[in-house]
């Protein structure tokens, strides 16, 4: 079976979808008619490629945010420790820092739980495959 690939127009549409605020804007930027784009959005190959492009883009954004995270935390920490700042500013900086810490911790814990579930599913599938081989 031949592997399907996307056309240059489909790749342009994916790029436009990643950078445009709406479908109609993505159509205008890519030169793809609205009806064609909505048809492609119901095609598994196109949707899979779009999802992969979105994952890659998000991965790059996370890397950029991670690179600046230490400096951002330091700015908040300096503001929080600044005795000359208004009390409200210091409280706001401390609250932002704690909120981000909570959010990061929640994401980290969810990631660990998801990895454990995936490992359990794979282990169960592997043991099922071995049972199937034994029955043959």
XYZ file of N, CA and C in Angstrom:
408
model
N 0.837 -1.177 0.000
C 0.000 0.000 0.000
C 0.883 1.242 0.000
N 0.626 2.177 -0.904
C 1.416 3.396 -1.022
C 1.076 4.348 0.122
N 2.111 4.967 0.645
C 1.914 5.912 1.737
C 1.426 7.238 1.167
N 0.342 7.756 1.749
C -0.203 9.020 1.282
C 0.604 10.178 1.838
N 0.744 11.204 1.027
C 1.431 12.411 1.481
C 0.542 13.617 1.201
N 0.821 14.690 1.882
C 0.065 15.918 1.687
C 0.617 16.690 0.498
N -0.260 17.432 -0.135
C 0.151 18.285 -1.248
C 0.756 19.571 -0.698
N 1.393 20.320 -1.571
C 1.966 21.612 -1.174
C 0.862 22.552 -0.695
N -0.312 22.506 -1.324
C -1.442 23.362 -0.895
C -1.920 22.968 0.495
N -1.935 21.665 0.783
C -2.358 21.222 2.106
C -1.357 21.656 3.175
N -0.072 21.563 2.858
C 0.956 22.013 3.790
C 0.853 23.521 4.029
N 0.564 24.268 2.967
C 0.384 25.715 3.115
C -0.835 26.020 3.991
N -1.883 25.229 3.819
C -3.090 25.415 4.628
C -2.797 25.123 6.099
N -2.024 24.090 6.364
C -1.665 23.762 7.754
C -0.866 24.903 8.359
N 0.096 25.423 7.618
C 0.880 26.551 8.113
C -0.020 27.750 8.395
N -0.958 27.999 7.511
C -1.880 29.124 7.704
C -2.794 28.890 8.908
N -3.228 27.654 9.106
C -4.069 27.345 10.264
C -3.314 27.579 11.568
N -2.028 27.321 11.554
C -1.219 27.512 12.763
C -1.013 28.980 13.106
N -1.071 29.830 12.104
C -0.725 31.236 12.326
C -1.882 32.207 12.156
N -3.044 31.707 11.791
C -4.199 32.575 11.550
C -5.227 32.447 12.666
N -5.921 33.545 12.971
C -6.903 33.508 14.056
C -8.229 32.848 13.692
N -8.459 32.588 12.407
C -9.738 32.000 11.992
C -9.544 31.152 10.736
N -10.550 30.323 10.451
C -10.502 29.507 9.230
C -10.515 30.391 7.983
N -11.363 31.414 7.994
C -11.443 32.263 6.808
C -10.121 32.991 6.563
N -9.441 33.399 7.627
C -8.133 34.035 7.468
C -7.111 33.023 6.952
N -7.161 31.790 7.458
C -6.258 30.745 6.975
C -6.494 30.483 5.491
N -7.742 30.521 5.073
C -8.059 30.341 3.646
C -7.475 31.481 2.814
N -7.646 32.699 3.296
C -7.139 33.856 2.570
C -5.617 33.783 2.443
N -4.946 33.467 3.551
C -3.473 33.414 3.557
C -2.950 32.295 2.666
N -3.589 31.133 2.718
C -3.093 29.979 1.971
C -3.610 29.911 0.536
N -4.658 30.666 0.247
C -5.249 30.616 -1.092
C -6.113 29.391 -1.321
N -6.500 28.720 -0.241
C -7.331 27.526 -0.340
C -8.790 27.919 -0.071
N -9.709 27.518 -0.953
C -11.113 27.844 -0.713
C -11.625 27.263 0.611
N -12.545 27.987 1.240
C -13.091 27.591 2.535
C -13.661 26.179 2.488
N -14.430 25.883 1.461
C -15.057 24.552 1.347
C -13.999 23.445 1.254
N -12.938 23.707 0.524
C -11.849 22.728 0.394
C -11.185 22.496 1.744
N -10.921 23.592 2.447
C -10.261 23.456 3.748
C -11.134 22.685 4.727
N -12.420 22.973 4.755
C -13.295 22.240 5.677
C -13.391 20.766 5.293
N -13.286 20.462 4.016
C -13.259 19.058 3.578
C -11.977 18.389 4.073
N -10.852 19.069 3.919
C -9.578 18.525 4.394
C -9.597 18.302 5.901
N -10.281 19.183 6.627
C -10.347 19.059 8.082
C -11.162 17.849 8.536
N -11.807 17.183 7.617
C -12.512 15.936 7.920
C -11.747 14.724 7.394
N -10.531 14.948 6.907
C -9.689 13.893 6.356
C -8.647 13.482 7.391
N -8.609 12.206 7.774
C -7.681 11.772 8.826
C -6.215 12.143 8.571
N -5.733 11.995 7.345
C -4.334 12.305 7.044
C -4.034 13.781 7.298
N -4.933 14.657 6.865
C -4.750 16.095 7.048
C -4.813 16.462 8.528
N -5.794 15.927 9.226
C -5.959 16.214 10.657
C -4.754 15.720 11.448
N -4.259 14.543 11.102
C -3.066 14.001 11.776
C -1.862 14.908 11.561
N -1.681 15.390 10.350
C -0.564 16.287 10.049
C -0.734 17.628 10.769
N -1.957 18.141 10.823
C -2.225 19.384 11.538
C -1.941 19.216 13.029
N -2.408 18.119 13.600
C -2.165 17.853 15.022
C -0.672 17.750 15.319
N 0.073 17.094 14.446
C 1.517 16.962 14.637
C 2.196 18.329 14.544
N 1.765 19.150 13.598
C 2.328 20.497 13.463
C 2.015 21.333 14.704
N 0.807 21.181 15.242
C 0.444 21.903 16.465
C 1.288 21.423 17.649
N 1.506 20.112 17.752
C 2.349 19.573 18.828
C 3.771 20.126 18.728
N 4.302 20.179 17.514
C 5.648 20.705 17.307
C 5.712 22.184 17.691
N 4.713 22.942 17.270
C 4.677 24.362 17.590
C 4.591 24.573 19.106
N 3.732 23.811 19.771
C 3.607 23.924 21.223
C 4.898 23.517 21.923
N 5.554 22.500 21.397
C 6.823 22.066 21.967
C 7.853 23.184 21.886
N 7.884 23.891 20.767
C 8.818 25.001 20.609
C 8.473 26.146 21.559
N 7.194 26.408 21.739
C 6.761 27.466 22.658
C 7.144 27.105 24.091
N 6.913 25.856 24.471
C 7.283 25.406 25.818
C 8.791 25.541 26.023
N 9.571 25.213 25.015
C 11.030 25.343 25.131
C 11.423 26.801 25.336
N 10.783 27.712 24.608
C 11.074 29.135 24.767
C 10.666 29.628 26.154
N 9.490 29.210 26.614
C 9.043 29.607 27.945
C 9.968 29.053 29.021
N 10.392 27.823 28.842
C 11.298 27.201 29.801
C 12.617 27.957 29.870
N 13.103 28.397 28.728
C 14.363 29.133 28.686
C 14.280 30.443 29.477
N 13.085 31.034 29.547
C 12.915 32.313 30.229
C 12.293 32.176 31.619
N 11.970 30.973 32.015
C 11.259 30.766 33.281
C 12.065 31.243 34.480
N 13.335 30.915 34.519
C 14.159 31.318 35.650
C 14.204 32.819 35.809
N 14.363 33.535 34.705
C 14.409 35.000 34.756
C 13.056 35.564 35.199
N 11.979 34.974 34.732
C 10.640 35.445 35.111
C 10.395 35.246 36.601
N 10.791 34.098 37.111
C 10.632 33.835 38.548
C 11.478 34.817 39.342
N 12.673 35.102 38.874
C 13.531 36.049 39.579
C 12.915 37.450 39.609
N 12.305 37.883 38.504
C 11.631 39.186 38.476
C 10.508 39.224 39.508
N 9.701 38.176 39.535
C 8.625 38.123 40.523
C 9.184 38.107 41.946
N 10.234 37.332 42.150
C 10.829 37.245 43.480
C 11.413 38.589 43.910
N 12.070 39.301 42.999
C 12.613 40.623 43.324
C 11.495 41.594 43.690
N 10.423 41.562 42.921
C 9.292 42.445 43.201
C 8.678 42.099 44.553
N 8.591 40.833 44.837
C 8.017 40.390 46.102
C 8.890 40.858 47.277
N 10.210 40.849 47.091
C 11.132 41.233 48.158
C 11.386 42.739 48.227
N 10.928 43.468 47.231
C 11.189 44.906 47.152
C 10.419 45.649 48.249
N 11.142 46.091 49.249
C 10.515 46.777 50.383
C 9.945 48.131 49.984
N 10.419 48.690 48.867
C 9.934 49.995 48.432
C 8.668 49.887 47.586
N 8.341 48.692 47.148
C 7.136 48.507 46.335
C 5.908 48.594 47.225
N 4.796 48.947 46.616
C 3.546 48.967 47.351
C 3.220 47.556 47.819
N 2.559 47.473 48.930
C 2.191 46.179 49.498
C 1.385 45.351 48.499
N 0.485 45.996 47.771
C -0.338 45.291 46.788
C 0.484 44.679 45.670
N 1.532 45.393 45.240
C 2.411 44.874 44.189
C 3.180 43.665 44.688
N 3.650 43.746 45.905
C 4.405 42.626 46.481
C 3.503 41.406 46.644
N 2.290 41.657 47.143
C 1.337 40.565 47.321
C 0.972 39.945 45.979
N 0.780 40.785 44.977
C 0.445 40.294 43.636
C 1.573 39.448 43.063
N 2.813 39.896 43.233
C 3.961 39.135 42.733
C 4.058 37.793 43.436
N 3.864 37.788 44.757
C 3.923 36.531 45.506
C 2.809 35.589 45.058
N 1.611 36.128 44.866
C 0.476 35.302 44.444
C 0.727 34.703 43.062
N 1.272 35.485 42.148
C 1.579 34.980 40.804
C 2.591 33.851 40.870
N 3.608 34.048 41.701
C 4.640 33.030 41.828
C 4.047 31.730 42.369
N 3.228 31.830 43.409
C 2.614 30.634 43.999
C 1.629 29.971 43.033
N 0.894 30.793 42.292
C -0.057 30.245 41.316
C 0.676 29.454 40.241
N 1.782 29.992 39.754
C 2.548 29.285 38.734
C 3.140 27.998 39.283
N 3.606 28.057 40.526
C 4.148 26.856 41.156
C 3.081 25.771 41.226
N 1.880 26.137 41.648
C 0.792 25.165 41.731
C 0.469 24.582 40.363
N 0.396 25.444 39.365
C 0.078 24.993 38.014
C 1.139 24.033 37.481
N 2.398 24.378 37.686
C 3.488 23.510 37.216
C 3.446 22.177 37.944
N 3.216 22.218 39.247
C 3.154 20.980 40.027
C 2.004 20.097 39.532
N 0.841 20.691 39.278
C -0.295 19.915 38.784
C 0.021 19.271 37.445
N 0.638 20.035 36.537
C 0.994 19.475 35.232
C 2.012 18.347 35.381
N 2.980 18.529 36.250
C 3.996 17.513 36.480
C 3.357 16.236 37.020
N 2.468 16.382 38.005
C 1.807 15.218 38.587
C 0.913 14.511 37.568
N 0.192 15.283 36.764
C -0.640 14.675 35.726
C 0.201 13.933 34.703
N 1.351 14.518 34.346
C 2.241 13.856 33.400
C 2.749 12.536 33.973
N 3.117 12.526 35.248
C 3.579 11.286 35.875
C 2.465 10.240 35.902
N 1.261 10.649 36.248
C 0.138 9.713 36.301
C -0.175 9.155 34.913
N -0.136 10.024 33.902
C -0.397 9.583 32.532
C 0.664 8.584 32.075
N 1.920 8.853 32.377
C 2.995 7.929 31.998
C 2.809 6.574 32.685
N 2.394 6.593 33.950
C 2.167 5.330 34.671
C 1.010 4.554 34.045
N -0.051 5.261 33.680
C -1.189 4.598 33.031
C -0.788 4.019 31.674
N -0.033 4.784 30.898
C 0.415 4.296 29.602
C 1.301 3.068 29.758
N 2.175 3.080 30.745
C 3.046 1.926 30.995
C 2.219 0.712 31.383
N 1.188 0.922 32.199
C 0.326 -0.186 32.603
C -0.435 -0.747 31.411
N -0.918 0.113 30.548
C -1.640 -0.334 29.351
C -0.709 -1.122 28.439
N 0.500 -0.600 28.225
C 1.462 -1.310 27.370
C 1.833 -2.659 27.968
N 2.020 -2.704 29.277
C 2.360 -3.974 29.938
C 1.222 -4.973 29.775
N -0.004 -4.501 29.918
C -1.164 -5.384 29.763
C -1.276 -5.872 28.314
N -1.038 -4.972 27.376
C -1.081 -5.371 25.966
C 0.012 -6.383 25.662
N 1.202 -6.158 26.189
C 2.309 -7.090 25.970
C 1.993 -8.458 26.551
N 1.417 -8.497 27.750
C 1.092 -9.791 28.356
C -0.031 -10.472 27.580
N -0.966 -9.679 27.049
C -2.037 -10.245 26.223
C -1.501 -10.823 24.932
N -0.501 -10.135 24.348
C 0.124 -10.645 23.123
C 0.816 -11.966 23.386
N 1.479 -12.073 24.537
C 2.158 -13.327 24.868
C 1.168 -14.450 25.110
N 0.031 -14.134 25.737
C -1.004 -15.143 25.956
C -1.563 -15.619 24.625
N -1.755 -14.667 23.683
C -2.271 -15.040 22.362
C -1.288 -15.952 21.644
N 0.016 -15.673 21.775
C 1.015 -16.524 21.129
C 1.025 -17.916 21.745
N 0.820 -17.990 23.066
C 0.806 -19.284 23.749
C -0.389 -20.134 23.353
N -1.487 -19.504 22.997
C -2.712 -20.225 22.642
C -2.624 -20.764 21.228
N -1.735 -20.213 20.409
C -1.663 -20.610 19.001
C -1.020 -21.923 18.795
